Amino acid sequence: MLAYILRRLFLIVPTLFGIMIVNFAIIQVVPGGPVERVLAELQGTAVDATARVSGNEGAEVSGGQQQNQGFGGDSAAGKYRGAQGLDPAFIAQLEAQFGLDKPAHERFLIMMRNYLTFDFGKSYFRDKDVVGLILEKMPVSISIGLWSTLIIYLISIPLGVAKAVRDGSRFDVWTSGAVIVGNAIPGFLFAILLIVVFAGGRYLDWFPLRGLVSDDWDALSWPMRIVDYFWHMALPVLSLVIGGFAGLTMLTKNSFLDQVGQQYVVTARSKGLGERQVLYGHVFRNAMLIVIAGFPGAFIGMLFTGSLLIEVIFSLDGLGLLGFEAAIDRDYPVMFATLFMFTLLGLVLQLVGDLAYMVVDPRIDFEGRET
């Protein structure tokens, strides 16, 4: 098994490198960039993702920002919209400050060399280190992703098993209807409904509308801090859970039914084993393999993509919102750092998912598997 783990860890390096180089190449041909962003701010025509980057911040970038790693697609000899009438030396200074005065291949190599030591540079427009920004936003996204994924699994697995055991019964039909309805409701739409009903939108005012914790969280006792934290998490997590358990429930049911029809189940029953022992002692372990294998992907999807609109709706400043704002603002250090971290974490969690196979079924031989 150790050899298999080492091979998988080794494969992470070229996979991560390939993903980074493809995205870097795409950025080279995408219109716009940090230089054009600064020029637009100086002229008062910039459109910010969250209306938090002001013209003064743009002036600060153009006048005194330290030199950064070059990432984007603006070439040193390129022409920028809004640059007419400006001193070419000023444009060249902006390019140098953003690191765009170097050839694309050189910028990419510099970026990857720095990333090997987790040196992600400094945000173009936030005046903060990228690592500090990621660490600042990470608790929000981890909270949403972790609790949502755990609750979805805690609901879906027992429900899927119960539906498989009672396949075709009235319980199966009614729960299938509930699953279909839940799957048909977009998470962001359900979030708005929850706000209207429970967060002071129109009816009840039971839950807070913004933030991960209350403003006076530091002054609360530890038990009250825990209560306050889950009080703020309740509606965002519920918004994601309502549409997330449908697919996993049906996957669990179908996997369970598929195993029930296998020959080893017939053999176990012929030996006189009870139905409960057959189902939960033999079938359950094999049926859960495909479910457990999907956990890393489900967590990553919930952590970095599924929660984006939820973060916006509930004013939760997490990694999904950070990456979205960076893409709109052309904040390349934040864009590529979050891509690097998300990809690396996703690849590691895929390995964790494979190792989880062995925990469920020790008969799996990793040494005999081809990578």
Coordinates of C-alpha atoms in Angstrom, one line a residue:
M1 CA 0.0 0.0 0.0
L2 CA 2.9 2.4 0.7
A3 CA 4.1 2.0 -2.9
Y4 CA 0.6 2.9 -4.1
I5 CA 0.4 6.0 -1.9
L6 CA 3.8 7.1 -3.1
R7 CA 2.8 6.7 -6.8
R8 CA -0.3 8.7 -6.3
L9 CA 1.5 11.4 -4.5
F10 CA 4.1 11.5 -7.3
L11 CA 1.2 11.8 -9.9
I12 CA -0.1 14.9 -8.1
V13 CA 2.9 16.9 -9.3
P14 CA 2.4 16.6 -13.1
T15 CA -1.4 16.8 -12.7
L16 CA -1.2 20.0 -10.7
F17 CA 1.4 21.4 -13.1
G18 CA -0.8 20.6 -16.1
I19 CA -3.9 22.3 -14.6
M20 CA -1.9 25.4 -13.7
I21 CA -0.3 25.7 -17.2
V22 CA -3.7 25.3 -19.0
N23 CA -5.3 28.0 -16.9
F24 CA -2.3 30.3 -17.2
A25 CA -2.5 29.9 -21.0
I26 CA -6.2 30.7 -21.0
I27 CA -5.5 33.9 -19.0
Q28 CA -3.1 35.1 -21.7
V29 CA -5.9 35.4 -24.2
V30 CA -8.6 36.7 -22.0
P31 CA -9.4 40.4 -22.5
G32 CA -8.6 42.8 -19.7
G33 CA -6.1 42.6 -16.9
P34 CA -4.9 44.4 -13.8
V35 CA -3.3 47.2 -15.8
E36 CA -6.6 48.0 -17.5
R37 CA -8.4 47.7 -14.2
V38 CA -6.2 50.4 -12.7
L39 CA -6.6 52.6 -15.7
A40 CA -10.4 52.2 -15.5
E41 CA -10.3 53.1 -11.8
L42 CA -8.3 56.2 -12.5
Q43 CA -10.9 57.2 -15.1
G44 CA -13.8 56.3 -12.8
T45 CA -15.1 53.6 -15.1
A46 CA -14.1 50.5 -13.2
V47 CA -16.8 48.0 -12.2
D48 CA -15.9 46.1 -9.0
A49 CA -17.2 42.7 -8.1
T50 CA -18.3 43.8 -4.7
A51 CA -18.0 47.6 -4.8
R52 CA -15.3 47.4 -2.2
V53 CA -12.3 48.4 -4.4
S54 CA -12.4 52.1 -4.6
G55 CA -10.6 54.6 -6.9
N56 CA -8.2 55.4 -4.1
E57 CA -7.1 51.8 -3.9
G58 CA -6.5 51.8 -7.6
A59 CA -4.4 54.9 -7.3
E60 CA -2.4 53.2 -4.5
V61 CA -1.7 50.3 -6.8
S62 CA -0.6 52.6 -9.6
G63 CA 1.6 54.8 -7.5
G64 CA 3.3 52.7 -4.9
Q65 CA 2.6 49.0 -4.9
Q66 CA 5.6 46.8 -4.5
Q67 CA 6.6 44.6 -7.5
N68 CA 4.4 41.4 -7.7
Q69 CA 4.7 38.1 -9.5
G70 CA 3.4 38.4 -13.1
F71 CA 0.4 36.2 -13.9
G72 CA -2.0 37.6 -16.5
G73 CA -2.3 38.1 -20.1
D74 CA -1.3 41.7 -20.6
S75 CA 2.0 41.8 -22.4
A76 CA 4.5 44.5 -21.9
A77 CA 4.2 45.8 -25.4
G78 CA 0.4 45.6 -25.4
K79 CA -2.0 48.5 -25.8
Y80 CA -4.6 49.0 -23.1
R81 CA -8.0 50.5 -23.3
G82 CA -8.1 53.7 -21.5
A83 CA -4.4 54.3 -21.9
Q84 CA -4.7 57.0 -24.6
G85 CA -3.2 60.2 -23.5
L86 CA -1.2 58.7 -20.7
D87 CA 2.6 58.7 -20.4
P88 CA 3.9 55.4 -21.8
A89 CA 6.5 55.4 -19.0
F90 CA 3.6 55.3 -16.5
I91 CA 2.1 52.3 -18.3
A92 CA 5.4 50.6 -18.3
Q93 CA 5.7 51.3 -14.6
L94 CA 2.3 49.7 -14.0
E95 CA 3.4 46.6 -16.0
A96 CA 6.6 46.4 -14.0
Q97 CA 4.7 46.7 -10.7
F98 CA 2.4 43.8 -11.7
G99 CA 5.2 41.8 -13.1
L100 CA 3.8 41.9 -16.6
D101 CA 7.1 43.2 -18.1
K102 CA 8.4 39.7 -18.5
P103 CA 7.6 37.0 -21.2
A104 CA 4.7 34.7 -20.4
H105 CA 6.9 31.6 -20.0
E106 CA 9.2 33.4 -17.6
R107 CA 6.2 34.6 -15.5
F108 CA 4.8 31.1 -15.3
L109 CA 8.1 29.6 -14.2
I110 CA 8.5 32.3 -11.5
M111 CA 5.0 31.7 -10.3
M112 CA 5.4 27.9 -10.0
R113 CA 8.8 28.2 -8.4
N114 CA 7.3 30.5 -5.7
Y115 CA 4.3 28.1 -5.3
L116 CA 6.6 25.2 -4.4
T117 CA 7.4 27.1 -1.2
F118 CA 3.7 28.3 -0.9
D119 CA 4.8 31.8 -1.6
F120 CA 1.6 33.2 -3.3
G121 CA 2.6 36.8 -3.3
K122 CA 0.4 39.8 -2.5
S123 CA -3.1 40.7 -3.8
Y124 CA -3.1 43.4 -6.4
F125 CA -6.0 45.3 -5.0
R126 CA -6.5 44.2 -1.3
D127 CA -3.1 45.2 0.1
K128 CA -2.8 41.8 1.8
D129 CA -0.8 38.7 1.4
V130 CA -2.7 36.0 -0.5
V131 CA -1.9 33.4 2.2
G132 CA -3.4 35.7 4.8
L133 CA -6.5 36.2 2.6
I134 CA -7.0 32.5 2.2
L135 CA -6.5 31.8 5.9
E136 CA -9.0 34.6 6.7
K137 CA -11.7 33.2 4.4
M138 CA -11.1 29.5 5.0
P139 CA -13.1 29.0 8.2
V140 CA -16.3 30.2 6.5
S141 CA -16.0 27.8 3.6
I142 CA -14.8 24.9 5.6
S143 CA -17.7 25.4 8.0
I144 CA -20.3 25.5 5.2
G145 CA -18.7 22.6 3.2
L146 CA -18.0 20.3 6.2
W147 CA -21.3 20.6 7.9
S148 CA -23.3 20.4 4.7
T149 CA -21.5 17.3 3.5
L150 CA -21.7 15.5 6.8
I151 CA -25.4 16.2 7.2
I152 CA -26.1 15.2 3.6
Y153 CA -24.3 11.9 4.2
L154 CA -26.0 11.3 7.6
I155 CA -29.4 11.8 5.8
S156 CA -28.7 10.1 2.5
I157 CA -27.1 6.9 3.6
P158 CA -29.8 5.7 6.1
L159 CA -32.6 7.0 3.7
G160 CA -31.0 5.2 0.7
V161 CA -30.6 2.0 2.6
A162 CA -34.2 2.2 3.9
K163 CA -35.5 2.8 0.4
A164 CA -33.6 -0.2 -0.9
V165 CA -34.9 -2.5 1.8
R166 CA -38.4 -1.3 1.2
D167 CA -38.1 -1.0 -2.6
G168 CA -41.5 -0.5 -4.3
S169 CA -43.3 0.1 -1.0
R170 CA -45.4 3.2 -0.1
F171 CA -42.4 4.5 1.9
D172 CA -40.2 4.2 -1.1
V173 CA -42.7 6.1 -3.4
W174 CA -43.3 8.9 -0.9
T175 CA -39.7 9.4 -0.1
S176 CA -38.8 9.4 -3.8
G177 CA -41.3 12.2 -4.2
A178 CA -39.7 14.2 -1.4
V179 CA -36.2 13.6 -2.9
I180 CA -37.4 14.8 -6.3
V181 CA -38.9 18.0 -4.9
G182 CA -35.7 18.7 -2.9
N183 CA -33.5 18.1 -5.9
A184 CA -35.7 20.5 -8.0
I185 CA -35.3 23.4 -5.6
P186 CA -32.1 25.4 -6.3
G187 CA -30.1 26.0 -3.1
F188 CA -30.0 29.8 -3.6
L189 CA -33.8 29.9 -4.1
F190 CA -34.4 27.9 -1.0
A191 CA -31.9 30.3 0.8
I192 CA -34.0 33.3 -0.2
L193 CA -37.2 31.5 1.1
L194 CA -35.5 30.8 4.4
I195 CA -34.5 34.4 4.7
V196 CA -38.0 35.6 4.0
V197 CA -39.6 33.2 6.5
F198 CA -37.0 32.9 9.3
A199 CA -34.4 35.7 9.0
G200 CA -36.6 38.8 9.3
G201 CA -37.4 39.0 5.7
R202 CA -41.2 39.2 6.2
Y203 CA -42.4 36.8 8.9
L204 CA -40.1 35.5 11.6
D205 CA -36.8 36.9 12.8
W206 CA -35.3 33.8 14.4
F207 CA -31.9 33.6 12.7
P208 CA -29.1 36.2 11.8
L209 CA -28.8 37.3 8.2
R210 CA -25.0 37.8 7.9
G211 CA -21.7 36.6 9.2
L212 CA -20.3 33.5 10.7
V213 CA -20.6 34.7 14.3
S214 CA -22.1 37.6 16.1
D215 CA -20.1 40.9 16.6
D216 CA -19.8 40.2 20.4
W217 CA -18.6 36.6 19.9
D218 CA -15.3 37.3 21.7
A219 CA -17.2 38.4 24.8
L220 CA -19.4 35.3 25.0
S221 CA -18.6 32.2 27.0
W222 CA -17.5 29.0 25.2
P223 CA -20.9 27.3 25.4
M224 CA -22.6 30.4 24.0
R225 CA -19.9 30.8 21.3
I226 CA -20.8 27.3 20.1
V227 CA -24.5 28.1 20.2
D228 CA -23.9 31.4 18.3
Y229 CA -21.8 29.6 15.7
F230 CA -24.4 27.0 14.9
W231 CA -27.1 29.7 15.0
H232 CA -25.4 31.5 12.2
M233 CA -24.7 28.3 10.3
A234 CA -28.2 26.9 10.4
L235 CA -29.8 28.6 7.4
P236 CA -26.8 28.5 5.0
V237 CA -26.2 24.8 5.7
L238 CA -29.9 23.9 5.4
S239 CA -29.9 25.7 2.0
L240 CA -27.2 23.5 0.7
V241 CA -28.5 20.3 2.3
I242 CA -32.0 20.6 0.7
G243 CA -30.7 20.1 -2.8
G244 CA -27.7 18.0 -2.0
F245 CA -29.1 14.8 -0.5
A246 CA -31.2 13.6 -3.5
G247 CA -28.4 12.3 -5.7
L248 CA -26.6 10.6 -2.9
T249 CA -29.8 9.0 -1.6
M250 CA -30.5 7.4 -5.0
L251 CA -26.9 6.4 -5.4
T252 CA -27.0 4.6 -2.1
K253 CA -30.3 2.9 -2.9
N254 CA -29.2 1.7 -6.3
S255 CA -25.8 0.6 -5.0
F256 CA -27.6 -1.4 -2.3
L257 CA -30.0 -3.0 -4.7
D258 CA -27.2 -3.9 -7.1
Q259 CA -25.4 -5.7 -4.3
V260 CA -28.6 -7.5 -3.2
G261 CA -28.7 -9.3 -6.5
Q262 CA -25.2 -10.6 -6.3
Q263 CA -24.4 -14.3 -5.9
Y264 CA -22.7 -13.9 -2.6
V265 CA -26.0 -12.7 -1.1
V266 CA -27.8 -15.7 -2.4
T267 CA -25.1 -17.9 -0.9
A268 CA -25.3 -16.1 2.5
R269 CA -29.0 -16.6 2.6
S270 CA -28.7 -20.3 1.7
K271 CA -26.4 -20.7 4.6
G272 CA -29.2 -19.7 6.9
L273 CA -28.0 -16.2 7.8
G274 CA -30.7 -13.8 8.9
E275 CA -31.9 -11.0 6.6
R276 CA -30.5 -8.3 8.8
Q277 CA -27.1 -10.0 9.0
V278 CA -27.0 -10.4 5.3
L279 CA -28.0 -6.9 4.6
Y280 CA -25.9 -5.1 7.1
G281 CA -23.1 -7.6 7.6
H282 CA -22.4 -8.3 3.9
V283 CA -24.3 -6.0 1.5
F284 CA -23.8 -2.8 3.4
R285 CA -20.0 -2.9 3.3
N286 CA -19.8 -3.5 -0.4
A287 CA -22.6 -1.1 -1.3
M288 CA -20.9 1.7 0.6
L289 CA -17.7 1.6 -1.4
I290 CA -19.0 3.8 -4.2
V291 CA -20.7 6.1 -1.7
I292 CA -17.5 6.6 0.3
A293 CA -15.4 7.1 -2.8
G294 CA -17.5 10.1 -3.8
F295 CA -17.1 11.9 -0.4
P296 CA -13.9 13.9 -1.4
G297 CA -15.6 15.1 -4.6
A298 CA -18.7 16.0 -2.8
F299 CA -16.8 17.9 -0.1
I300 CA -14.7 19.8 -2.6
G301 CA -17.8 20.7 -4.7
M302 CA -19.6 21.9 -1.6
L303 CA -16.6 23.7 -0.2
F304 CA -15.5 25.7 -3.3
T305 CA -18.4 25.9 -5.8
G306 CA -21.7 24.9 -4.3
S307 CA -21.5 27.5 -1.6
L308 CA -20.7 30.5 -3.8
L309 CA -24.2 31.9 -4.1
I310 CA -25.0 30.9 -0.5
E311 CA -22.0 33.0 0.7
V312 CA -23.3 35.9 -1.3
I313 CA -26.9 35.6 -0.1
F314 CA -25.9 35.2 3.6
S315 CA -23.0 37.7 3.4
L316 CA -20.5 35.0 4.3
D317 CA -17.0 36.0 3.2
G318 CA -15.5 32.7 2.2
L319 CA -13.2 31.2 -0.4
G320 CA -15.8 30.8 -3.1
L321 CA -16.7 34.5 -2.9
L322 CA -13.0 35.4 -2.8
G323 CA -12.2 33.4 -5.9
F324 CA -15.2 34.9 -7.8
E325 CA -14.2 38.4 -6.8
A326 CA -10.6 37.8 -7.8
A327 CA -11.7 36.6 -11.3
I328 CA -13.9 39.7 -11.8
D329 CA -11.2 42.1 -10.5
R330 CA -8.4 40.4 -12.4
D331 CA -6.5 39.8 -9.2
Y332 CA -4.2 37.2 -10.6
P333 CA -2.3 36.3 -7.4
V334 CA -5.5 35.5 -5.6
M335 CA -6.9 33.7 -8.7
F336 CA -4.0 31.4 -9.2
A337 CA -3.3 30.8 -5.5
T338 CA -6.9 29.7 -4.9
L339 CA -6.8 27.5 -8.0
F340 CA -3.5 26.0 -6.8
M341 CA -4.8 25.3 -3.3
F342 CA -8.2 24.0 -4.4
T343 CA -6.6 21.6 -7.0
L344 CA -4.0 20.4 -4.5
L345 CA -6.6 19.8 -1.9
G346 CA -8.9 18.0 -4.3
L347 CA -6.1 15.7 -5.5
V348 CA -5.2 14.8 -1.9
L349 CA -8.8 14.2 -1.0
Q350 CA -9.1 11.8 -4.0
L351 CA -6.3 9.8 -2.6
V352 CA -8.0 9.9 0.8
G353 CA -11.1 8.6 -0.8
D354 CA -9.2 5.6 -2.3
L355 CA -7.7 4.8 1.0
A356 CA -11.1 4.9 2.5
Y357 CA -11.9 1.9 0.4
M358 CA -9.5 -0.2 2.4
V359 CA -11.1 0.9 5.7
V360 CA -14.5 -0.3 4.4
D361 CA -13.2 -3.4 2.7
P362 CA -9.7 -4.6 3.8
R363 CA -9.8 -7.2 1.0
I364 CA -8.9 -4.4 -1.6
D365 CA -5.3 -4.8 -2.7
F366 CA -3.7 -1.5 -3.4
E367 CA -0.4 -3.0 -4.5
G368 CA -2.2 -4.8 -7.3
R369 CA -4.0 -1.7 -8.6
E370 CA -2.8 0.1 -11.6
T371 CA -2.5 3.9 -11.3

